[in-house]
Amino acid sequence: MGLIVQKYGGSSVADAECIKRVAKRIMETRRAGHEVCVVVSAMGDTTDELIDLAKQVSPILEGREYDMLLTAGERISMSLVAMAINSMGGDARSFTGSQAGVITDQSFNKARITSVTPGRIRAALDEGAITIVAGFQGVSETTKDITTLGRGGSDTTAVALAAALGADVCEIYTDVDGVFSADPRLVPTARKLHRLQYEEMLELAASGAKILHLRSVEYARRFNVPIHVRSSFSQHEGTWIRAKEDKVEGETVEQAIIAGVAHDTSEAKVTVVGVPDKPGVAAQIFRTVADAELNIDMVVQNISAAATGRTDISFTLPVGDGRKAITALHKVQEAIGFESLLFDDQIAKVSLIGAGMKSHPGVTAVFFEALSQVGVNAEMISTSEIRISVVCRADVVKDAVAALHTAFGLDAESAEAVVYGGTGR
Amino acid sequence: MGLIVQKYGGSSVADAECIKRVAKRIMETRRAGHEVCVVVSAMGDTTDELIDLAKQVSPILEGREYDMLLTAGERISMSLVAMAINSMGGDARSFTGSQAGVITDQSFNKARITSVTPGRIRAALDEGAITIVAGFQGVSETTKDITTLGRGGSDTTAVALAAALGADVCEIYTDVDGVFSADPRLVPTARKLHRLQYEEMLELAASGAKILHLRSVEYARRFNVPIHVRSSFSQHEGTWIRAKEDKVEGETVEQAIIAGVAHDTSEAKVTVVGVPDKPGVAAQIFRTVADAELNIDMVVQNISAAATGRTDISFTLPVGDGRKAITALHKVQEAIGFESLLFDDQIAKVSLIGAGMKSHPGVTAVFFEALSQVGVNAEMISTSEIRISVVCRADVVKDAVAALHTAFGLDAESAEAVVYGGTGR
């Protein structure tokens, strides 16, 4: 007996059949004696269809009205889920983000949750009802306008409600069995991870793993909300995401050193060629990019060629922002005095993530040996305490991911500590 | 310069092109110097599509969740209209029924507006903005649940907002040029009516004319809101609906005696055969029907056959309620002691409406002469001060409507006072 928050994504409520299956699952959880608060995304392609409609009437896809438009999708799915439950004899009540007390700042299209006051949810739960909440949306504290949390925001809604309600777990339902050691479409031997630390999931999400929205994991870590990522199409245990120190009952296997391999083909590389190698120039370049509201990811500055006194600076950013970056930089070319700009969208980023690598030397060596054995050249490198990322050509991403997956013993179940055991090679 | 409330129905905002045309029209009204508050219905078939979805997940098409579902349609259309206006350089802001202050009772699916507190609308208008409001929906005063006003409720939203804001006119935009003297699909010579009294429009709406929702006219009469029904596809003047005493500038033609002919093929007739002709029996029958929450329209009791001491009672009701009525009456057959039940869905109701008939004798005679000349038999008759209705066979409805339309001089523009002028024939 406890309080469970469940979040069902768009593919889990894609049509009437899916909705009925989800309703049945929610009923089972309620009948097992738990209090249940459900967060739903819009059905399947609804949000994309609304965006298409918006494009037909306006070139400006942002702002107050656009947010209002997009929130219709979750309103539809949440009421259908509630109706399905009620027709099975349950007592379900649906709530918009606003009704559920999801308070945000005023940043339309990418609002941040500032507080959650789930008084109506708590009251409905106290009456024994199942509560269904529209994900992805809230209401701004100051103007009472409807806001959206940005793509994938339903994960954040679920975690934020779980934190505010003091839920025992936030179950994130999706169409796969959990978080995998690599994308199974690229690596058929990828396996489901049983547990991850928040930090690992954060790095995975930031490195291209699509399974959870980055901000939802940040939120879960901050409020220590246990997340259970699992499939709405099976009863299998999925992947638990918790703090490092959390003990899970019956868990005896040592935490793996490496969690998995992530990849991301959604970025492009911009190279500023022939930059005068003197203090302040790099700052000028990144100020220009920041002023254009572009989020850059990796940065590399080549060693200066002594003869010319010039260097090259490369950075990566979402491929969709490439044009904006080039335009902004061209405007300051004369002022900064660089020679030219290169744009390359045929890149991929491959990342190895594992909290265990902090205390195990030699991970970096194995990493680059594995890549070189399949002829993958690392064009850019970036690391954190628990991650190594490289940029390579897009057409070798599969080879790179597979080679790393094998080299770190992720292919075979539970074998990671054997193949790679901190031997320092 | 004034305050204009405009309501656009589903066919006026059916797709992106329609929405852009509506946006342009709204902009023109604003540029002419008026304050503008717009009420929109859901796009085209959106509501029907939502109902189809609901049917797939639940057999129960009513209640809190169903209302929440249906309100999504107006949320979509209102934000698209606002986006279209903003992309043309206007300043439009959309508001849900709840945000617009449309307060209702707690009757889901057929809520009644109890008050309108349009503070946010007034504030936005004061800032020069165009306000776009979701029709058909409100929020219940006690539970803060979202409610809907029933089919056609957007008309009522528009009139209620016009009353609360003190608007100069409530323009109802539709896909025809106004209110006609008969359905043009049945009577090609039907003509647009320039003005009607509230009472006439009430009788027309109650008699099958689909152009305005009955409750919106009741609301307009109560608060004396002038309604202008017109086409969103042309710039023509439409039909003005006002109080009898309202003078319209430049209007010299005397108000016509007969406004028009309406018909309704959506009802069925139930006959209770062989009812004991004694006091209280009819009351028992209609109590049974009322307890089943069925709205009956016309009632006829035949003259009792002296020999048997029994009579027949017939009444009409929406054809969809027929099964419910028969079931309810069968249950009390023994207690009441009637002989049998007849159900007939091949009927039509034809009505002649005109405030002028109050003071003109002979209308009834012309009415029945016209019907008899085309061989139409009146099976049931009902009258009010400004209306005569008959039930006839469904397959002669066109003949009946056309005959009445001609007999009362409605075919030729402005000729009604000539052909029928209270001559008492």
PDB file of C-alpha atoms in Angstrom, chain B residues 275-399:
ATOM      1  CA  VAL B 275     -56.833   4.393 -22.316  1.00  0.00           C
ATOM      2  CA  PRO B 276     -59.627   4.225 -19.702  1.00  0.00           C
ATOM      3  CA  ASP B 277     -61.354   7.601 -19.957  1.00  0.00           C
ATOM      4  CA  LYS B 278     -61.419   8.641 -16.345  1.00  0.00           C
ATOM      5  CA  PRO B 279     -59.750  11.365 -14.289  1.00  0.00           C
ATOM      6  CA  GLY B 280     -56.103  10.932 -13.417  1.00  0.00           C
ATOM      7  CA  VAL B 281     -55.183   8.412 -16.089  1.00  0.00           C
ATOM      8  CA  ALA B 282     -53.621  10.935 -18.459  1.00  0.00           C
ATOM      9  CA  ALA B 283     -51.697  12.353 -15.537  1.00  0.00           C
ATOM     10  CA  GLN B 284     -50.335   8.874 -14.782  1.00  0.00           C
ATOM     11  CA  ILE B 285     -49.152   8.493 -18.362  1.00  0.00           C
ATOM     12  CA  PHE B 286     -47.356  11.844 -18.449  1.00  0.00           C
ATOM     13  CA  ARG B 287     -45.853  11.315 -14.988  1.00  0.00           C
ATOM     14  CA  THR B 288     -44.376   8.068 -16.313  1.00  0.00           C
ATOM     15  CA  VAL B 289     -42.905   9.869 -19.302  1.00  0.00           C
ATOM     16  CA  ALA B 290     -41.571  12.727 -17.158  1.00  0.00           C
ATOM     17  CA  ASP B 291     -39.956  10.346 -14.675  1.00  0.00           C
ATOM     18  CA  ALA B 292     -38.066   8.807 -17.598  1.00  0.00           C
ATOM     19  CA  GLU B 293     -36.697  12.346 -18.258  1.00  0.00           C
ATOM     20  CA  LEU B 294     -38.268  12.573 -21.709  1.00  0.00           C
ATOM     21  CA  ASN B 295     -39.292  15.917 -23.143  1.00  0.00           C
ATOM     22  CA  ILE B 296     -42.582  15.638 -24.934  1.00  0.00           C
ATOM     23  CA  ASP B 297     -43.700  18.229 -27.441  1.00  0.00           C
ATOM     24  CA  MET B 298     -47.272  18.008 -28.745  1.00  0.00           C
ATOM     25  CA  VAL B 299     -50.124  16.124 -27.088  1.00  0.00           C
ATOM     26  CA  VAL B 300     -53.524  15.085 -28.457  1.00  0.00           C
ATOM     27  CA  GLN B 301     -56.333  13.223 -26.738  1.00  0.00           C
ATOM     28  CA  ASN B 302     -59.088  11.837 -28.951  1.00  0.00           C
ATOM     29  CA  ILE B 303     -62.702  12.171 -28.071  1.00  0.00           C
ATOM     30  CA  SER B 304     -63.777   9.221 -26.010  1.00  0.00           C
ATOM     31  CA  ALA B 305     -65.866   6.577 -27.729  1.00  0.00           C
ATOM     32  CA  ALA B 306     -68.932   6.473 -25.507  1.00  0.00           C
ATOM     33  CA  ALA B 307     -69.511   2.767 -26.110  1.00  0.00           C
ATOM     34  CA  THR B 308     -66.129   1.675 -24.744  1.00  0.00           C
ATOM     35  CA  GLY B 309     -65.311   4.400 -22.242  1.00  0.00           C
ATOM     36  CA  ARG B 310     -61.840   4.403 -23.704  1.00  0.00           C
ATOM     37  CA  THR B 311     -59.774   6.958 -25.606  1.00  0.00           C
ATOM     38  CA  ASP B 312     -56.365   7.271 -27.346  1.00  0.00           C
ATOM     39  CA  ILE B 313     -53.616   9.642 -26.251  1.00  0.00           C
ATOM     40  CA  SER B 314     -50.842  10.627 -28.672  1.00  0.00           C
ATOM     41  CA  PHE B 315     -47.745  12.676 -28.041  1.00  0.00           C
ATOM     42  CA  THR B 316     -44.562  13.551 -29.919  1.00  0.00           C
ATOM     43  CA  LEU B 317     -41.012  13.466 -28.642  1.00  0.00           C
ATOM     44  CA  PRO B 318     -37.447  13.369 -30.082  1.00  0.00           C
ATOM     45  CA  VAL B 319     -37.176  10.196 -32.143  1.00  0.00           C
ATOM     46  CA  GLY B 320     -34.082   9.133 -30.187  1.00  0.00           C
ATOM     47  CA  ASP B 321     -36.124   9.000 -26.978  1.00  0.00           C
ATOM     48  CA  GLY B 322     -38.756   6.700 -28.489  1.00  0.00           C
ATOM     49  CA  ARG B 323     -37.382   3.423 -27.171  1.00  0.00           C
ATOM     50  CA  LYS B 324     -37.083   4.840 -23.646  1.00  0.00           C
ATOM     51  CA  ALA B 325     -40.701   6.043 -23.730  1.00  0.00           C
ATOM     52  CA  ILE B 326     -42.049   2.713 -24.944  1.00  0.00           C
ATOM     53  CA  THR B 327     -40.068   0.815 -22.319  1.00  0.00           C
ATOM     54  CA  ALA B 328     -41.271   3.096 -19.535  1.00  0.00           C
ATOM     55  CA  LEU B 329     -44.912   2.904 -20.622  1.00  0.00           C
ATOM     56  CA  HIS B 330     -44.897  -0.880 -21.045  1.00  0.00           C
ATOM     57  CA  LYS B 331     -43.891  -1.185 -17.409  1.00  0.00           C
ATOM     58  CA  VAL B 332     -47.043   0.628 -16.288  1.00  0.00           C
ATOM     59  CA  GLN B 333     -49.420  -0.881 -18.872  1.00  0.00           C
ATOM     60  CA  GLU B 334     -51.122  -3.141 -16.366  1.00  0.00           C
ATOM     61  CA  ALA B 335     -51.406  -0.480 -13.658  1.00  0.00           C
ATOM     62  CA  ILE B 336     -52.925   2.060 -16.035  1.00  0.00           C
ATOM     63  CA  GLY B 337     -54.912  -0.471 -18.006  1.00  0.00           C
ATOM     64  CA  PHE B 338     -54.401   0.779 -21.567  1.00  0.00           C
ATOM     65  CA  GLU B 339     -54.631  -1.638 -24.483  1.00  0.00           C
ATOM     66  CA  SER B 340     -51.486  -1.104 -26.588  1.00  0.00           C
ATOM     67  CA  LEU B 341     -48.752   1.257 -27.763  1.00  0.00           C
ATOM     68  CA  LEU B 342     -48.085   2.523 -31.279  1.00  0.00           C
ATOM     69  CA  PHE B 343     -44.797   4.073 -32.350  1.00  0.00           C
ATOM     70  CA  ASP B 344     -44.526   6.137 -35.545  1.00  0.00           C
ATOM     71  CA  ASP B 345     -41.295   7.812 -36.653  1.00  0.00           C
ATOM     72  CA  GLN B 346     -42.551   8.708 -40.158  1.00  0.00           C
ATOM     73  CA  ILE B 347     -43.989  12.048 -39.066  1.00  0.00           C
ATOM     74  CA  ALA B 348     -43.042  15.693 -39.582  1.00  0.00           C
ATOM     75  CA  LYS B 349     -44.069  18.842 -37.797  1.00  0.00           C
ATOM     76  CA  VAL B 350     -44.820  21.941 -39.854  1.00  0.00           C
ATOM     77  CA  SER B 351     -45.212  25.319 -38.148  1.00  0.00           C
ATOM     78  CA  LEU B 352     -46.271  28.785 -39.248  1.00  0.00           C
ATOM     79  CA  ILE B 353     -44.819  31.582 -37.129  1.00  0.00           C
ATOM     80  CA  GLY B 354     -45.574  35.293 -36.995  1.00  0.00           C
ATOM     81  CA  ALA B 355     -46.100  37.827 -34.241  1.00  0.00           C
ATOM     82  CA  GLY B 356     -48.637  39.534 -36.490  1.00  0.00           C
ATOM     83  CA  MET B 357     -51.086  36.637 -36.443  1.00  0.00           C
ATOM     84  CA  LYS B 358     -52.114  37.593 -32.898  1.00  0.00           C
ATOM     85  CA  SER B 359     -54.119  40.525 -34.228  1.00  0.00           C
ATOM     86  CA  HIS B 360     -55.147  39.103 -37.600  1.00  0.00           C
ATOM     87  CA  PRO B 361     -58.087  36.738 -37.755  1.00  0.00           C
ATOM     88  CA  GLY B 362     -58.319  34.174 -40.492  1.00  0.00           C
ATOM     89  CA  VAL B 363     -54.778  32.910 -40.371  1.00  0.00           C
ATOM     90  CA  THR B 364     -55.922  29.513 -39.183  1.00  0.00           C
ATOM     91  CA  ALA B 365     -58.412  29.180 -42.003  1.00  0.00           C
ATOM     92  CA  VAL B 366     -55.841  30.029 -44.681  1.00  0.00           C
ATOM     93  CA  PHE B 367     -53.440  27.631 -43.019  1.00  0.00           C
ATOM     94  CA  PHE B 368     -55.734  24.603 -43.262  1.00  0.00           C
ATOM     95  CA  GLU B 369     -57.040  25.512 -46.714  1.00  0.00           C
ATOM     96  CA  ALA B 370     -53.483  25.604 -47.997  1.00  0.00           C
ATOM     97  CA  LEU B 371     -52.716  22.202 -46.543  1.00  0.00           C
ATOM     98  CA  SER B 372     -55.901  20.621 -47.825  1.00  0.00           C
ATOM     99  CA  GLN B 373     -55.276  21.931 -51.341  1.00  0.00           C
ATOM    100  CA  VAL B 374     -52.084  19.845 -51.522  1.00  0.00           C
ATOM    101  CA  GLY B 375     -53.732  16.886 -49.836  1.00  0.00           C
ATOM    102  CA  VAL B 376     -51.877  17.111 -46.531  1.00  0.00           C
ATOM    103  CA  ASN B 377     -53.732  15.664 -43.584  1.00  0.00           C
ATOM    104  CA  ALA B 378     -53.136  17.213 -40.153  1.00  0.00           C
ATOM    105  CA  GLU B 379     -52.800  14.425 -37.580  1.00  0.00           C
ATOM    106  CA  MET B 380     -52.118  16.637 -34.575  1.00  0.00           C
ATOM    107  CA  ILE B 381     -52.537  20.361 -34.064  1.00  0.00           C
ATOM    108  CA  SER B 382     -51.007  22.741 -31.576  1.00  0.00           C
ATOM    109  CA  THR B 383     -51.038  26.505 -31.406  1.00  0.00           C
ATOM    110  CA  SER B 384     -49.602  29.419 -29.501  1.00  0.00           C
ATOM    111  CA  GLU B 385     -50.418  33.105 -29.803  1.00  0.00           C
ATOM    112  CA  ILE B 386     -47.934  33.453 -32.665  1.00  0.00           C
ATOM    113  CA  ARG B 387     -47.661  29.913 -34.034  1.00  0.00           C
ATOM    114  CA  ILE B 388     -49.731  27.133 -35.587  1.00  0.00           C
ATOM    115  CA  SER B 389     -48.179  23.668 -35.822  1.00  0.00           C
ATOM    116  CA  VAL B 390     -49.428  20.433 -37.329  1.00  0.00           C
ATOM    117  CA  VAL B 391     -48.065  16.931 -37.485  1.00  0.00           C
ATOM    118  CA  CYS B 392     -48.299  15.300 -40.910  1.00  0.00           C
ATOM    119  CA  ARG B 393     -46.727  12.377 -42.774  1.00  0.00           C
ATOM    120  CA  ALA B 394     -42.969  12.849 -43.240  1.00  0.00           C
ATOM    121  CA  ASP B 395     -43.162  12.259 -46.990  1.00  0.00           C
ATOM    122  CA  VAL B 396     -45.414  15.279 -47.598  1.00  0.00           C
ATOM    123  CA  VAL B 397     -43.430  17.755 -45.488  1.00  0.00           C
ATOM    124  CA  LYS B 398     -42.031  19.504 -48.547  1.00  0.00           C
ATOM    125  CA  ASP B 399     -45.501  19.959 -50.084  1.00  0.00           C
TER     126      ASP B 399
END
